[in-house]
mmCIF file of C-alpha atoms in Angstrom:
data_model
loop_
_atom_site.group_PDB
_atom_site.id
_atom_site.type_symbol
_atom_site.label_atom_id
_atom_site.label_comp_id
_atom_site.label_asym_id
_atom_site.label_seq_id
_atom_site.Cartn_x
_atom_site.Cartn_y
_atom_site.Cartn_z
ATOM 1 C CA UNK V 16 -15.449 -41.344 24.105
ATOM 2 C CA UNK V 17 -13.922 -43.680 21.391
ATOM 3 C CA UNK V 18 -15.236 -46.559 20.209
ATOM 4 C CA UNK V 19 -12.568 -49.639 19.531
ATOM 5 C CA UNK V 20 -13.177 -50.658 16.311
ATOM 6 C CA UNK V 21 -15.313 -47.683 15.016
ATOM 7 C CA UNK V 22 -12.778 -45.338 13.063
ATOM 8 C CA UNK V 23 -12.469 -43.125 9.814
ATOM 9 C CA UNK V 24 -12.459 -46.001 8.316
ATOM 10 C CA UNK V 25 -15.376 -47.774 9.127
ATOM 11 C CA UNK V 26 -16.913 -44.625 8.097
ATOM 12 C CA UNK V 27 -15.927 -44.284 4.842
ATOM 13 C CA UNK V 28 -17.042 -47.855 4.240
ATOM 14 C CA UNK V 29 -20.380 -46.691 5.054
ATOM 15 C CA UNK V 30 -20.590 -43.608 3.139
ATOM 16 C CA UNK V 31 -19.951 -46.070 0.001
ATOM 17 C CA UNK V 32 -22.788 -48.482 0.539
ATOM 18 C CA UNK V 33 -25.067 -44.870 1.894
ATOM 19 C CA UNK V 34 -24.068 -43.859 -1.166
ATOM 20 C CA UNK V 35 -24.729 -46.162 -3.683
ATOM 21 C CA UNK V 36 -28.644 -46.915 -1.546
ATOM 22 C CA UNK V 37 -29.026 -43.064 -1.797
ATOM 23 C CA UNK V 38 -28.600 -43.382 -5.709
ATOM 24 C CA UNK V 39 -30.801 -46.298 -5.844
ATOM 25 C CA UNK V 40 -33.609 -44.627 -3.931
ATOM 26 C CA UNK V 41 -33.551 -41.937 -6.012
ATOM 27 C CA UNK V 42 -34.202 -44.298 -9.417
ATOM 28 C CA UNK V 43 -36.930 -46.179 -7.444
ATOM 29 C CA UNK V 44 -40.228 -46.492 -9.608
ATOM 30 C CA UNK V 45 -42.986 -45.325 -7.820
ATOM 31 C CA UNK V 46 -44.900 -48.415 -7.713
ATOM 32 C CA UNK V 47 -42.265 -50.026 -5.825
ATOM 33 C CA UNK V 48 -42.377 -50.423 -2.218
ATOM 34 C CA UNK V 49 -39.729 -49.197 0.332
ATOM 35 C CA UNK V 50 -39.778 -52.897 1.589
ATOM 36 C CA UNK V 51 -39.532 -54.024 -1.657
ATOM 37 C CA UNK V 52 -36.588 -51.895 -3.122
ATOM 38 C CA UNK V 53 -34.879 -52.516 0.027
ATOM 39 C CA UNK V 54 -35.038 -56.046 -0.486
ATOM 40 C CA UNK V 55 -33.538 -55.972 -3.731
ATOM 41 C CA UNK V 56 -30.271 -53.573 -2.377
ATOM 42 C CA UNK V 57 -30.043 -56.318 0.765
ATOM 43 C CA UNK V 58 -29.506 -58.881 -2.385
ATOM 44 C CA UNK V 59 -27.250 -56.837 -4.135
ATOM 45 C CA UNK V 60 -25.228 -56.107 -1.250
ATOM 46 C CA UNK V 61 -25.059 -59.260 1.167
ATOM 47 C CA UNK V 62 -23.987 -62.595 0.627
ATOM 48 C CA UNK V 63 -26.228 -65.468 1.587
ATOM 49 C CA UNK V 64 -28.287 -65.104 4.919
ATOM 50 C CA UNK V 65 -28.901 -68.920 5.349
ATOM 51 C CA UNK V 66 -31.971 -69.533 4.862
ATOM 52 C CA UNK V 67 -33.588 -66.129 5.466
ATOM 53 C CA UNK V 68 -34.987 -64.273 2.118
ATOM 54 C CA UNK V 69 -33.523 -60.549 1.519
ATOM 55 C CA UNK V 70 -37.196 -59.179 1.378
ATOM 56 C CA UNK V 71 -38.065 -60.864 4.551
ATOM 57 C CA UNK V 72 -35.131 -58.973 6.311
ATOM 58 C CA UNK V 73 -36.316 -55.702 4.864
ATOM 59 C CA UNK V 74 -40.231 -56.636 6.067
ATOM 60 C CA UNK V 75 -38.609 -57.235 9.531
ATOM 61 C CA UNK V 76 -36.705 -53.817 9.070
ATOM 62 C CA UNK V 77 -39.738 -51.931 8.321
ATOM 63 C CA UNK V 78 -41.275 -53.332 11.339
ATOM 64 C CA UNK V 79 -39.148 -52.182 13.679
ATOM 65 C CA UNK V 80 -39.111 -48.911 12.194
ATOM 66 C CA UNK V 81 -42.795 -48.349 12.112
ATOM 67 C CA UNK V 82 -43.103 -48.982 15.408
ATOM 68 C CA UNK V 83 -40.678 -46.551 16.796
ATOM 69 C CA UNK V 84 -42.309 -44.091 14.490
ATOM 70 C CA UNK V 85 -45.930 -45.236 15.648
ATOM 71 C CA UNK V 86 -44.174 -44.475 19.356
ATOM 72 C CA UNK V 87 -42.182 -41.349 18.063
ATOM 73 C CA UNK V 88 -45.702 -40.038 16.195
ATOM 74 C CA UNK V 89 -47.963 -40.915 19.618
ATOM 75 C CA UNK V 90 -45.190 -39.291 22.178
ATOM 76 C CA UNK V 91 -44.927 -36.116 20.167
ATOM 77 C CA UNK V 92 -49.064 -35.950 20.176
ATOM 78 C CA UNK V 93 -48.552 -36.647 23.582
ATOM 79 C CA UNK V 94 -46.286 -33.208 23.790
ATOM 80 C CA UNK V 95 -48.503 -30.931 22.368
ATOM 81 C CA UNK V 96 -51.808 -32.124 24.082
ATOM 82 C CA UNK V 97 -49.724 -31.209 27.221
ATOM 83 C CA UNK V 98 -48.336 -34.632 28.503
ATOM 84 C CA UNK V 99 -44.673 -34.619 28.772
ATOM 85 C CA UNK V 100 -42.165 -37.151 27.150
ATOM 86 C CA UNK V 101 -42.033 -38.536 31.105
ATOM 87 C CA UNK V 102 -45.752 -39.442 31.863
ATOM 88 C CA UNK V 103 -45.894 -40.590 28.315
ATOM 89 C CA UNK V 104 -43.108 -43.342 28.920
ATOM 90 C CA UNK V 105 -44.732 -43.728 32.624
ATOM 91 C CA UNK V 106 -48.045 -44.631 30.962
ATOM 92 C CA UNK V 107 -46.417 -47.450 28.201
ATOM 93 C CA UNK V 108 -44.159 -48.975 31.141
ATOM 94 C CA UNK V 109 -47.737 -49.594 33.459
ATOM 95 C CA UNK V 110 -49.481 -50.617 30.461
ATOM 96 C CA UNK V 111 -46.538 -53.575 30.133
ATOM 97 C CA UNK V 112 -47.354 -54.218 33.856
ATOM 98 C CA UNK V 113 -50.745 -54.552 33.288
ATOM 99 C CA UNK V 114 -50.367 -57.222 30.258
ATOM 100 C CA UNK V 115 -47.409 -59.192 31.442
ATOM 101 C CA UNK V 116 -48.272 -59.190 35.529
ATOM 102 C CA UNK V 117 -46.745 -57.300 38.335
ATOM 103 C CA UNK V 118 -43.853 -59.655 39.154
ATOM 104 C CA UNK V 119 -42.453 -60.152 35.477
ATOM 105 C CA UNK V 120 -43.087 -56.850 34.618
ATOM 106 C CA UNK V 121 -41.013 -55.143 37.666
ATOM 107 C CA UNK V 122 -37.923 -57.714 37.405
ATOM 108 C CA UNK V 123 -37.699 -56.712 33.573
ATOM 109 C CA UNK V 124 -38.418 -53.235 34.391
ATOM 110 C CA UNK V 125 -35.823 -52.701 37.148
ATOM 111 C CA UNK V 126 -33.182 -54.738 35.167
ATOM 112 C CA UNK V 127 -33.569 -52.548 32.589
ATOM 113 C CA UNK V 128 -32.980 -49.983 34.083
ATOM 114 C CA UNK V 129 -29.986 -50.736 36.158
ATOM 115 C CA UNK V 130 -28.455 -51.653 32.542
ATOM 116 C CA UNK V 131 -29.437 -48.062 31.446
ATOM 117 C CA UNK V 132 -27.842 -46.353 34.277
ATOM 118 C CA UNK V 133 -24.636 -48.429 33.590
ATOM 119 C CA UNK V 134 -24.733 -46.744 29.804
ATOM 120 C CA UNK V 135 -25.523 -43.721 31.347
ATOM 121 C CA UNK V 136 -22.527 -43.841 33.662
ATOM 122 C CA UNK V 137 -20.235 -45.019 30.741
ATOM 123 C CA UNK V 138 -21.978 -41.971 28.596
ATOM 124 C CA UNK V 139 -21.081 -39.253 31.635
ATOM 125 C CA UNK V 140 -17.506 -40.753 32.043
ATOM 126 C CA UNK V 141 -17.008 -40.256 28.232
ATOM 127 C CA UNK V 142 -18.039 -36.516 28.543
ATOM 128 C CA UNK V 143 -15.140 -36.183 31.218
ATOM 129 C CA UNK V 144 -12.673 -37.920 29.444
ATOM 130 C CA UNK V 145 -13.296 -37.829 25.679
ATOM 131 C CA UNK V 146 -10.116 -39.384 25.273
ATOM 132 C CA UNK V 147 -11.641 -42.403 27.185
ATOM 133 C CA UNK V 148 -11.386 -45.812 24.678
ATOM 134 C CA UNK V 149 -14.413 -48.310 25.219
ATOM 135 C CA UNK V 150 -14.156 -51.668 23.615
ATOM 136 C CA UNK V 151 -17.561 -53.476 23.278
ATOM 137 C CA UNK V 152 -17.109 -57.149 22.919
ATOM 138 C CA UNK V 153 -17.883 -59.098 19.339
ATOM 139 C CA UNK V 154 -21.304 -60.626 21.069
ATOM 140 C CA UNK V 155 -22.350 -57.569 23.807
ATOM 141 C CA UNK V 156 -25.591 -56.751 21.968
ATOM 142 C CA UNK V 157 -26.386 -60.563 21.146
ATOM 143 C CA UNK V 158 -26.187 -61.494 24.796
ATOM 144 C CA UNK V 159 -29.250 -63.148 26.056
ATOM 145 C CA UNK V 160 -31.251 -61.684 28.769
ATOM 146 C CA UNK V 161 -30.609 -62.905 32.412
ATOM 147 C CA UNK V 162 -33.897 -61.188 34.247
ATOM 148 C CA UNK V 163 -34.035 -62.456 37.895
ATOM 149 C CA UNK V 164 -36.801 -64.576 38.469
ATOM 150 C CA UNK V 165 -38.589 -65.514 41.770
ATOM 151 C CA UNK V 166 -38.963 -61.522 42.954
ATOM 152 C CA UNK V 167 -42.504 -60.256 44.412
ATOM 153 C CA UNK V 168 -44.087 -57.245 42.629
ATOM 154 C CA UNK V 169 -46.107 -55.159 44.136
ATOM 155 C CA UNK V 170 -48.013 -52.512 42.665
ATOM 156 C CA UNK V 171 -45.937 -49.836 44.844
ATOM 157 C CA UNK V 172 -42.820 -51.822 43.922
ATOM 158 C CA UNK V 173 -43.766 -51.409 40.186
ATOM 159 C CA UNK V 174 -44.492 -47.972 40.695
ATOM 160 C CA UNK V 175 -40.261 -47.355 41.744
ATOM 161 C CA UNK V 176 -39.641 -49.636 39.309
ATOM 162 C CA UNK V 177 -40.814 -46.947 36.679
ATOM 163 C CA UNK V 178 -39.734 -44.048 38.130
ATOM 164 C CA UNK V 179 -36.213 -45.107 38.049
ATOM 165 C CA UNK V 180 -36.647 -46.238 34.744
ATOM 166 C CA UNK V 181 -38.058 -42.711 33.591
ATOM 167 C CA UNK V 182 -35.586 -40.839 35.352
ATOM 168 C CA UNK V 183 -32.896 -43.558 33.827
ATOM 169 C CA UNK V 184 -34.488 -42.180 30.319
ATOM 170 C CA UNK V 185 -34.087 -38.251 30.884
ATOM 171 C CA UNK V 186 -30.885 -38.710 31.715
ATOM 172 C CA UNK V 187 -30.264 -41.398 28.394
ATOM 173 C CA UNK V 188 -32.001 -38.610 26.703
ATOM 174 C CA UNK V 189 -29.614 -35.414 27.662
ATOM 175 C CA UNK V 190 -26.586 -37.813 27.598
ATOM 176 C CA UNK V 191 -26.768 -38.789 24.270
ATOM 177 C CA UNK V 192 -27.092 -35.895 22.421
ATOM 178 C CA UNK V 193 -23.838 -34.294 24.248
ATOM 179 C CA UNK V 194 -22.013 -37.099 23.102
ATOM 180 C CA UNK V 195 -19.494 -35.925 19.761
ATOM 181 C CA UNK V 196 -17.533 -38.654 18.577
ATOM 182 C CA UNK V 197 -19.517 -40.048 15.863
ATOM 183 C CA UNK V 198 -20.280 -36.524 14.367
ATOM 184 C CA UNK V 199 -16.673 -35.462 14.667
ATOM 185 C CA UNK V 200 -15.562 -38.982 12.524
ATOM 186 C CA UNK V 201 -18.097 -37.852 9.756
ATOM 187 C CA UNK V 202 -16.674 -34.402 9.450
ATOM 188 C CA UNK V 203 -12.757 -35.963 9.247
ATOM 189 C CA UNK V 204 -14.366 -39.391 7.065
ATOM 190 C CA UNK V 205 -13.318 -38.650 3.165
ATOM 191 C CA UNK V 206 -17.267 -39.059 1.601
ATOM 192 C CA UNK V 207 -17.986 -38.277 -1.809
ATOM 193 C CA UNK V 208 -21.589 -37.207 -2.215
ATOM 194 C CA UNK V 209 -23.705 -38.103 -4.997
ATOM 195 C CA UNK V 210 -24.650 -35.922 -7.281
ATOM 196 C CA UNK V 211 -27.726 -33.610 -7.758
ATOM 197 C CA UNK V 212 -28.730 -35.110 -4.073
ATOM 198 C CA UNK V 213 -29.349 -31.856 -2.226
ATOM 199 C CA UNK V 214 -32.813 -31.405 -2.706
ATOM 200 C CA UNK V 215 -33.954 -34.708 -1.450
ATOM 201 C CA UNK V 216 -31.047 -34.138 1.451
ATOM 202 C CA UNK V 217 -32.815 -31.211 2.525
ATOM 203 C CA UNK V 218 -36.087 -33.019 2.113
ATOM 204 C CA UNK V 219 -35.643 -35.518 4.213
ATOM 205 C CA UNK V 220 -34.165 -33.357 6.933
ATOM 206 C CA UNK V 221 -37.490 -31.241 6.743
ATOM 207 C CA UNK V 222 -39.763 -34.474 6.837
ATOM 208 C CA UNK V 223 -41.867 -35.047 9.732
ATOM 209 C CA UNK V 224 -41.454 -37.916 11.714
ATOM 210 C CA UNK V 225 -43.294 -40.880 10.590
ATOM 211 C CA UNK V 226 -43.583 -39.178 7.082
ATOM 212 C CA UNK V 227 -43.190 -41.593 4.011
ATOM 213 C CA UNK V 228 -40.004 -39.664 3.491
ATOM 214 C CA UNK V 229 -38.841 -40.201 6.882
ATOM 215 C CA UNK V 230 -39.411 -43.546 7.505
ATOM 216 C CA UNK V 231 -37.848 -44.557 3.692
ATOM 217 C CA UNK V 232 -34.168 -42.432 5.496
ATOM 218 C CA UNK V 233 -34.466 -44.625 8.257
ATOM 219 C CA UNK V 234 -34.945 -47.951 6.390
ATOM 220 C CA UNK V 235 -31.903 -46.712 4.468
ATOM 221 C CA UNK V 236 -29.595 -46.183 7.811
ATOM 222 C CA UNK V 237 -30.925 -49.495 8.885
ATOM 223 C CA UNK V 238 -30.154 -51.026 5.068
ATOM 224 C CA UNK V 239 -26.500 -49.904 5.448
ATOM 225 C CA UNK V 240 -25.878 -50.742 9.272
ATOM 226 C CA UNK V 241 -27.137 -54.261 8.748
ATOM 227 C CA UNK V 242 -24.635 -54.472 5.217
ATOM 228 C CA UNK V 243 -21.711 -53.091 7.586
ATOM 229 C CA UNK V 244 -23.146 -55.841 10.100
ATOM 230 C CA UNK V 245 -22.616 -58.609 7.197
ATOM 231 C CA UNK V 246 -19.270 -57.206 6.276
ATOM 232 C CA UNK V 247 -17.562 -57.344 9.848
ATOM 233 C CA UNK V 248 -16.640 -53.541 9.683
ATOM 234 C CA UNK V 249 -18.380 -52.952 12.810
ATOM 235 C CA UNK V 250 -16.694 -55.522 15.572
ATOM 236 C CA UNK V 251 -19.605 -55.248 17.773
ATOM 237 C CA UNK V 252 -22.166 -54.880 15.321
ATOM 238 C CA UNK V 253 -22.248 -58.520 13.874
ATOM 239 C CA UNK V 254 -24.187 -60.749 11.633
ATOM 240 C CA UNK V 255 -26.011 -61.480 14.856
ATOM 241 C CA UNK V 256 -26.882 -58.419 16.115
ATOM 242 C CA UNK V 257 -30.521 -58.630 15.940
ATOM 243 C CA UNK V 258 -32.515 -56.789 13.782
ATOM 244 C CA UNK V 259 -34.483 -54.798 16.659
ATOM 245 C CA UNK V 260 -31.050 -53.324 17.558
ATOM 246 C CA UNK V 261 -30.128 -52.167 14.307
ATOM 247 C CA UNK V 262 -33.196 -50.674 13.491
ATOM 248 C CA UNK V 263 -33.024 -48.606 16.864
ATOM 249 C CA UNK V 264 -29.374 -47.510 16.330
ATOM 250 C CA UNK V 265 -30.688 -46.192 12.522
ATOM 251 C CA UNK V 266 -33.824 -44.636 14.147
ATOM 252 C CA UNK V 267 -31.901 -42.735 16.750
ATOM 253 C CA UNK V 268 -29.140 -41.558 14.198
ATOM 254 C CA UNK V 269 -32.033 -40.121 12.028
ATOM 255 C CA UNK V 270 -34.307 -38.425 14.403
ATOM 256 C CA UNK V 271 -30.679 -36.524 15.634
ATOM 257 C CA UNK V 272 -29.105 -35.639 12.443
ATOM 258 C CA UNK V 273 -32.725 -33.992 11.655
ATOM 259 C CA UNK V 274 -32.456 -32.398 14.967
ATOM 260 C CA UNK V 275 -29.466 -31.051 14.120
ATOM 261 C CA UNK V 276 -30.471 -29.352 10.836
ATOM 262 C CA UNK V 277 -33.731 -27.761 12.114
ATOM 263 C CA UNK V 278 -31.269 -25.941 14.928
ATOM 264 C CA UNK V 279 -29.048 -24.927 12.364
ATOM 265 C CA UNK V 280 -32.070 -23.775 9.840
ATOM 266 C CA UNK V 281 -33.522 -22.016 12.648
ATOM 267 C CA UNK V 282 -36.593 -24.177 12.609
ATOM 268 C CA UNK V 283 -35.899 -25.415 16.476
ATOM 269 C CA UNK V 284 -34.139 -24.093 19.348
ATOM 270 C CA UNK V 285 -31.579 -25.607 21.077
ATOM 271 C CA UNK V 286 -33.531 -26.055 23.988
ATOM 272 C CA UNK V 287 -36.285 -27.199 22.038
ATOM 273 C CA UNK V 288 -33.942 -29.844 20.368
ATOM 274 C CA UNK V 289 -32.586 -31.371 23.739
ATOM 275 C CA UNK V 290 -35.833 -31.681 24.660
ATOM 276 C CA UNK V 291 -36.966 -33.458 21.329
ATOM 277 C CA UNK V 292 -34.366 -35.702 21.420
ATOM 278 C CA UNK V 293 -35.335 -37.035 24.916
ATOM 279 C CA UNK V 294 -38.693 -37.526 23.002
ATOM 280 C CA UNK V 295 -36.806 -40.068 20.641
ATOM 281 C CA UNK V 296 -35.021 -41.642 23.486
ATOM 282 C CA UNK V 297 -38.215 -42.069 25.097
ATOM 283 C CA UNK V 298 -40.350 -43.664 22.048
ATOM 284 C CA UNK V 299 -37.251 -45.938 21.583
ATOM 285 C CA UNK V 300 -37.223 -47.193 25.330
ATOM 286 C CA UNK V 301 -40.906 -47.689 25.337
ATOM 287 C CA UNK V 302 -40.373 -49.827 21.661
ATOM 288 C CA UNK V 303 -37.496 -51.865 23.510
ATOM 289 C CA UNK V 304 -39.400 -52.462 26.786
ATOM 290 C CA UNK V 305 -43.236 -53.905 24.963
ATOM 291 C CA UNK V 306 -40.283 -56.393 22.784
ATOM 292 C CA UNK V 307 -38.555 -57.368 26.232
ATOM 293 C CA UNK V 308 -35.267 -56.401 24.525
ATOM 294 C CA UNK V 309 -32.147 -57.631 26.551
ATOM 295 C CA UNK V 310 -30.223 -55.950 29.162
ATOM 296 C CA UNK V 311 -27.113 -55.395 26.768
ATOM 297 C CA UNK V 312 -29.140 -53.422 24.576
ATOM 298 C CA UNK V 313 -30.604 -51.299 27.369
ATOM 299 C CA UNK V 314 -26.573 -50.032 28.195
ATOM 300 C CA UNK V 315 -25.974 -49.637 24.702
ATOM 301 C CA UNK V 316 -28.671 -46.812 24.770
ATOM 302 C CA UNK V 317 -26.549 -43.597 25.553
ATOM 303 C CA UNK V 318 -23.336 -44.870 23.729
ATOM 304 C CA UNK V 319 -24.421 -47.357 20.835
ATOM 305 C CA UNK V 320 -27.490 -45.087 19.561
ATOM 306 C CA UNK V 321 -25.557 -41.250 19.957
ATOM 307 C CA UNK V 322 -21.993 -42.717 18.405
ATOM 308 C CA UNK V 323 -23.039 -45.291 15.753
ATOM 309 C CA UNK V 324 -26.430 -44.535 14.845
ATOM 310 C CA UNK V 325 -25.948 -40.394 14.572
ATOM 311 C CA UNK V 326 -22.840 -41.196 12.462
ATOM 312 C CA UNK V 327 -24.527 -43.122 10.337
ATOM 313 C CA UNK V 328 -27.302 -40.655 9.931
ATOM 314 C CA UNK V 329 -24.648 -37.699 9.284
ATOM 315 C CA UNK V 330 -23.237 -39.968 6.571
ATOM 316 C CA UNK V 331 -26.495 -40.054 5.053
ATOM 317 C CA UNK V 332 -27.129 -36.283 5.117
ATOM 318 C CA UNK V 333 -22.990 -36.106 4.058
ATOM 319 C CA UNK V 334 -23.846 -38.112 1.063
ATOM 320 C CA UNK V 335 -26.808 -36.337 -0.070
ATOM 321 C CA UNK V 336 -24.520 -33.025 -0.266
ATOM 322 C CA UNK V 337 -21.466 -31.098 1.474
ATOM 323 C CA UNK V 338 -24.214 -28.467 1.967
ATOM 324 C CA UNK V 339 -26.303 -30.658 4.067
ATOM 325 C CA UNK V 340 -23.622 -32.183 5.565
ATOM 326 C CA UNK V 341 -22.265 -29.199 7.119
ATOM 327 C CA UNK V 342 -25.169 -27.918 8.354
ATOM 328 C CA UNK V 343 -25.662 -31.083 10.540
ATOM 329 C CA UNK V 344 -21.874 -31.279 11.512
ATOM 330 C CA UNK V 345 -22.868 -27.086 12.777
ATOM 331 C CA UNK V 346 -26.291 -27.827 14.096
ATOM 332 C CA UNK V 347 -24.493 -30.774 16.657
ATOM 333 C CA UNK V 348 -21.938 -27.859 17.817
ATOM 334 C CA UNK V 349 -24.925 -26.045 19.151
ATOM 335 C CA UNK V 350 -27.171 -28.439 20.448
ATOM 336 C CA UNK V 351 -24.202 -30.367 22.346
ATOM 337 C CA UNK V 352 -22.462 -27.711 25.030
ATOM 338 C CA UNK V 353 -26.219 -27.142 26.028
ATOM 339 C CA UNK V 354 -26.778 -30.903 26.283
ATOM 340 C CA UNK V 355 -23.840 -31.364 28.668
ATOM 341 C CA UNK V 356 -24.659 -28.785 30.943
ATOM 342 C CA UNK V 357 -28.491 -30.599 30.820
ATOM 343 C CA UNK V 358 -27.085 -34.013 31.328
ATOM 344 C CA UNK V 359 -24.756 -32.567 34.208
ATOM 345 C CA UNK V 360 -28.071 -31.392 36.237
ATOM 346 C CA UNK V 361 -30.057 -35.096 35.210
ATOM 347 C CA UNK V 362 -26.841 -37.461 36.737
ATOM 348 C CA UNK V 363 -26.291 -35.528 39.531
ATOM 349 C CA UNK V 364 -30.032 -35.337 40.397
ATOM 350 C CA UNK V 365 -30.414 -38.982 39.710
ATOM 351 C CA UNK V 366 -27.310 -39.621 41.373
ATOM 352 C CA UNK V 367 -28.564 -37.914 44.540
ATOM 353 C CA UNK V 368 -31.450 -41.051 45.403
ATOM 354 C CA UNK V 369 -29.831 -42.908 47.403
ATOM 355 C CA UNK V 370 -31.496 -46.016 46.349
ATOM 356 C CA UNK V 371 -30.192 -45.484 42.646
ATOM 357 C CA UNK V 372 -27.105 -43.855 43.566
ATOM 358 C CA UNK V 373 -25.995 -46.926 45.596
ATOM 359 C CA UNK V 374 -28.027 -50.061 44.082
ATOM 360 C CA UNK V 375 -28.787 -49.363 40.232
ATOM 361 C CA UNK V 376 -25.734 -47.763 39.121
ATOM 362 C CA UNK V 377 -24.060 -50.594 40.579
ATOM 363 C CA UNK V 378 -25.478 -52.907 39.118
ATOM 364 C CA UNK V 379 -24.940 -51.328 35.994
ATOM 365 C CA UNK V 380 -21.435 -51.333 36.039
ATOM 366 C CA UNK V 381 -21.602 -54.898 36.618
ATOM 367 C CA UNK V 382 -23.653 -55.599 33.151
ATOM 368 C CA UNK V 383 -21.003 -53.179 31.637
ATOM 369 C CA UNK V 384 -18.223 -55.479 32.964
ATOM 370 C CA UNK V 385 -20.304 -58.071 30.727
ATOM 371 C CA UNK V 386 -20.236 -56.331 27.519
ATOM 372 C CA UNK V 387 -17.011 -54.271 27.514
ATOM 373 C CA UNK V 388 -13.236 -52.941 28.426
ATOM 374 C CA UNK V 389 -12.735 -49.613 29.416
ATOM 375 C CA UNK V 390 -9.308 -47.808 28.443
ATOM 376 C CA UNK V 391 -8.299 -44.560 29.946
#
């Protein structure tokens, strides 16, 4: 699948402002905060936000971010005390119902996912036809959320109202990671790395989730997505893309350029990495669902998150050395044949409810129609 608007180009604009954080982060005094240092490239970086200070946008940044990893940390607990990814996210989605009521919680719940399944269509198309151009318009993600109002909840109502969603979210998970696009524009993208950066390349790539280390890469993917935002090199990736989405996209790209190099060090199978990465989807879903993030963003999932965000992280790990960079670009051509054959199985089991297959899918498509053109 190709994005409109999200080239070589755009990628080598990246890589420059990747690189030149990357060199910064590597000067920053130790008694400086994350948060702090951020602020201070945001300043250097973007012209005036109106209003808003540079060190409250990286506060807001590192928000976002610490909750997905507070999600990412408590799913992958989850995992190895025997509950899967699936009960995990089943368990967040009836805790929303029980704080926000039966009949709000199942209209946002079902919306949502109907808007998944529309990305998840889009994302299955795109694995058909890789050829297949989408073009997201300049507002999709800043559209504001239309949730129907008026509907009776049950609790049995909720109940299908999450298990569509959770099946919606296997599928996002598979989907995703099959996709190639963005990891395929890194390799042909001209990106100079710095120098001496291998060692805290490969560092970060071997950090646990959550880790200081971690969580400093993904404030730096979500520092240079929000400086492309500013500089109008993304076209659907704007000034008013809110923050929450931006710090998703850079939390996804992360998590699956990581991925990627433990499957190519031999530290993960590839089995083991599909499954991982449905972890992330997961953690991020639950994140978006306890913010009551908008429909738009909910379809963005299997495209926005697998093209943008894992390019972004690739430029990262591209910048910090060729060695690194490589290994990434070889751990995706493993993990992805095995995630399209897994994503195969997912849609066509989803597909086969009849409920979904007829209702929520459709009304996916109809949010896509929304947010975006689709060119054969």
């Amino acid at each position: 699948m190709i994005l409109d608007g999200f080239g070589k180009k755009v990628i080598e604009n990246i890589s420059g402002v990747a690189k030149d954080l990357f060199e910064s982060f590597t000067k920053k005094p130790s008694e400086q905060t994350v948060t702090d240092w951020l602020g201070n490239e945001l300043e250097k970086h973007l012209p005036d936000v109106g209003g808003t200070s540079f060190k409250d946008i990286a506060t807001e940044i590192g928000k976002h971010i610490d909750k997905f990893d507070e999600n990412m940390r408590d799913v992958e607990e989850a995992a190895k005390n025997g509950t899967s990814k699936d009960v995990w996210l089943r368990d967040q989605l009836k805790a929303y119902a029980k704080e926000h009521g039966m009949d709000k919680a199942g209209a946002f719940i079902d919306a949502a996912s109907a808007a998944l399944a529309g990305g998840n269509e889009l994302a299955m198309e795109g694995l058909k036809n890789p050829e297949m151009k989408l073009q997201l318009r300049e507002d999709a993600l800043e559209a504001a959320d239309d949730i129907p109002v008026g509907e009776k909840y049950d609790k049995f109502a909720v109940g299908q109202a999450i298990h569509k969603m959770v099946d919606q979210a296997n599928l996002a998970g598979s989907a995703g990671v099959a996709q190639n696009a963005g990891i395929e524009l890194v390799e042909q993208a001209d990106i100079q790395p710095v120098a001496n950066g291998n060692s805290l390349g490969e560092a970060m790539m071997e950090a646990p989730s959550g880790s200081v280390l971690d969580n400093s890469m993904k404030k730096l993917a979500a520092g240079a997505l929000k400086i492309a935002a500013h500089s109008k090199w993304i076209p659907f990736i704007t000034k008013k893309t809110p923050i929450s989405v931006i710090c998703d996209t850079a939390c996804y790209g992360v998590e699956s350029v990581k991925t990627a190099w433990k499957v190519f060090t031999g530290k993960m199978s590839v089995k083991q990495s599909v499954e991982h990465m449905g972890r992330v989807t997961s953690a991020m879903i639950g994140k978006m669902c306890t913010e009551g993030a908008s429909k738009a963003a909910f379809a963005s999932i299997p495209v926005i998150g697998p093209l943008v965000g894992t390019a972004v992280g690739a430029v990262i790990g591209k910048t910090a050395s060729n060695k690194v960079g490589q290994a990434v670009y070889s751990g995706f051509k493993q993990i992805q044949p095995v995630a399209e054959v897994v994503a195969t199985g997912a849609y066509k089991a989803v597909k086969a409810v009849a409920e979904v297959g007829k209702k929520v899918f459709e009304t996916g498509k109809k949010i896509l129609k929304g947010i975006c053109s689709i060119f054969s």
